PDB file of C-alpha atoms in Angstrom:
ATOM      1  CA  MET K   1      23.206 -32.852   7.336  1.00  0.00           C
ATOM      2  CA  THR K   2      22.260 -35.253   4.549  1.00  0.00           C
ATOM      3  CA  ILE K   3      23.908 -36.849   1.632  1.00  0.00           C
ATOM      4  CA  GLY K   4      22.118 -34.680  -0.749  1.00  0.00           C
ATOM      5  CA  ALA K   5      18.945 -32.943  -1.687  1.00  0.00           C
ATOM      6  CA  ALA K   6      16.857 -36.335  -2.224  1.00  0.00           C
ATOM      7  CA  GLU K   7      17.505 -37.280   1.443  1.00  0.00           C
ATOM      8  CA  ALA K   8      16.740 -33.695   2.443  1.00  0.00           C
ATOM      9  CA  ASN K   9      13.296 -33.885   0.846  1.00  0.00           C
ATOM     10  CA  GLN K  10      12.551 -37.012   2.297  1.00  0.00           C
ATOM     11  CA  ILE K  11      13.272 -35.787   6.105  1.00  0.00           C
ATOM     12  CA  VAL K  12      11.372 -32.762   5.429  1.00  0.00           C
ATOM     13  CA  MET K  13       8.241 -34.687   4.149  1.00  0.00           C
ATOM     14  CA  GLN K  14       8.586 -37.303   6.894  1.00  0.00           C
ATOM     15  CA  THR K  15       8.705 -34.413   9.361  1.00  0.00           C
ATOM     16  CA  MET K  16       5.927 -32.382   8.250  1.00  0.00           C
ATOM     17  CA  LEU K  17       3.418 -34.463   6.705  1.00  0.00           C
ATOM     18  CA  GLU K  18       0.966 -36.630   8.913  1.00  0.00           C
ATOM     19  CA  PRO K  19      -0.558 -40.100   7.504  1.00  0.00           C
ATOM     20  CA  GLY K  20      -2.572 -39.621   4.826  1.00  0.00           C
ATOM     21  CA  THR K  21      -1.996 -35.999   4.066  1.00  0.00           C
ATOM     22  CA  GLN K  22      -2.898 -34.695   0.507  1.00  0.00           C
ATOM     23  CA  ILE K  23      -0.377 -32.601  -1.105  1.00  0.00           C
ATOM     24  CA  ALA K  24      -0.515 -30.500  -4.392  1.00  0.00           C
ATOM     25  CA  SER K  25       2.252 -30.650  -6.684  1.00  0.00           C
ATOM     26  CA  LEU K  26       3.270 -28.354  -9.601  1.00  0.00           C
ATOM     27  CA  ASN K  27       3.113 -30.325 -13.133  1.00  0.00           C
ATOM     28  CA  PRO K  28       5.309 -30.834 -14.856  1.00  0.00           C
ATOM     29  CA  THR K  29       8.105 -30.847 -12.553  1.00  0.00           C
ATOM     30  CA  TYR K  30      10.725 -32.605 -10.639  1.00  0.00           C
ATOM     31  CA  LYS K  31       9.028 -35.874  -9.670  1.00  0.00           C
ATOM     32  CA  GLN K  32      11.070 -36.692  -6.542  1.00  0.00           C
ATOM     33  CA  VAL K  33       8.516 -34.973  -3.949  1.00  0.00           C
ATOM     34  CA  TRP K  34       5.803 -36.922  -5.843  1.00  0.00           C
ATOM     35  CA  GLY K  35       7.372 -39.969  -5.701  1.00  0.00           C
ATOM     36  CA  ILE K  36       8.352 -39.727  -1.668  1.00  0.00           C
ATOM     37  CA  ALA K  37       4.690 -38.725  -0.816  1.00  0.00           C
ATOM     38  CA  GLU K  38       3.177 -41.609  -2.725  1.00  0.00           C
ATOM     39  CA  ASN K  39       5.556 -44.108  -1.309  1.00  0.00           C
ATOM     40  CA  HIS K  40       4.622 -42.822   2.243  1.00  0.00           C
ATOM     41  CA  GLY K  41       0.876 -43.124   1.342  1.00  0.00           C
ATOM     42  CA  HIS K  42      -0.102 -39.485   0.843  1.00  0.00           C
ATOM     43  CA  GLU K  43      -2.254 -38.422  -1.905  1.00  0.00           C
ATOM     44  CA  VAL K  44      -0.790 -36.452  -4.584  1.00  0.00           C
ATOM     45  CA  LYS K  45      -3.008 -33.916  -6.688  1.00  0.00           C
ATOM     46  CA  SER K  46      -1.451 -31.924  -9.538  1.00  0.00           C
ATOM     47  CA  PHE K  47      -2.092 -28.510 -10.825  1.00  0.00           C
ATOM     48  CA  SER K  48      -0.551 -26.665 -13.547  1.00  0.00           C
ATOM     49  CA  LEU K  49       0.489 -23.080 -14.362  1.00  0.00           C
ATOM     50  CA  ASN K  50      -1.005 -21.037 -17.598  1.00  0.00           C
ATOM     51  CA  PRO K  51       1.745 -20.598 -20.268  1.00  0.00           C
ATOM     52  CA  ASP K  52      -0.811 -17.999 -22.053  1.00  0.00           C
ATOM     53  CA  LYS K  53      -0.900 -15.654 -18.854  1.00  0.00           C
ATOM     54  CA  ALA K  54       2.634 -15.314 -17.882  1.00  0.00           C
ATOM     55  CA  TRP K  55       2.731 -18.775 -16.284  1.00  0.00           C
ATOM     56  CA  SER K  56       0.339 -17.376 -13.643  1.00  0.00           C
ATOM     57  CA  LEU K  57      -1.401 -19.988 -11.112  1.00  0.00           C
ATOM     58  CA  ASN K  58      -5.063 -20.867 -12.177  1.00  0.00           C
ATOM     59  CA  ILE K  59      -6.685 -20.251  -8.807  1.00  0.00           C
ATOM     60  CA  ASP K  60      -9.804 -21.776  -9.770  1.00  0.00           C
ATOM     61  CA  GLU K  61      -8.027 -25.155 -10.821  1.00  0.00           C
ATOM     62  CA  PHE K  62      -6.094 -25.059  -7.447  1.00  0.00           C
ATOM     63  CA  LYS K  63      -9.068 -24.822  -5.330  1.00  0.00           C
ATOM     64  CA  ARG K  64     -10.933 -27.646  -7.506  1.00  0.00           C
ATOM     65  CA  ILE K  65      -8.147 -30.192  -6.659  1.00  0.00           C
ATOM     66  CA  GLY K  66      -8.679 -30.071  -3.152  1.00  0.00           C
ATOM     67  CA  LYS K  67      -9.520 -28.523   0.256  1.00  0.00           C
ATOM     68  CA  TRP K  68      -6.586 -26.982   1.578  1.00  0.00           C
ATOM     69  CA  GLN K  69      -5.195 -26.618   5.092  1.00  0.00           C
ATOM     70  CA  TYR K  70      -2.340 -24.218   5.403  1.00  0.00           C
ATOM     71  CA  GLN K  71      -0.032 -24.760   8.349  1.00  0.00           C
ATOM     72  CA  ASN K  72       2.512 -22.172   9.919  1.00  0.00           C
ATOM     73  CA  HIS K  73       5.518 -23.911   9.455  1.00  0.00           C
ATOM     74  CA  CYS K  74       7.448 -22.440  12.439  1.00  0.00           C
ATOM     75  CA  THR K  75       4.942 -23.892  14.847  1.00  0.00           C
ATOM     76  CA  GLY K  76       3.170 -26.618  12.996  1.00  0.00           C
ATOM     77  CA  GLU K  77      -0.173 -25.142  13.980  1.00  0.00           C
ATOM     78  CA  SER K  78      -3.170 -24.454  11.553  1.00  0.00           C
TER      79      SER K  78
END
């Protein structure tokens, strides 16, 4: 149990992110996750949705901002 969403977000990020982890954050967005990540030494890169294409994700832009490792959040294995 937490006292609010801010504390819950911080606990999740502290639990799931290893030191130096790079994360992607939608921009513009609520900046809490961005701030928590930077305060704990993680690199944050942003990506945008395309308003001219029904707010779709530009996959090329997303790939360009970093090499991504997808984890199985149930087990923590890559």
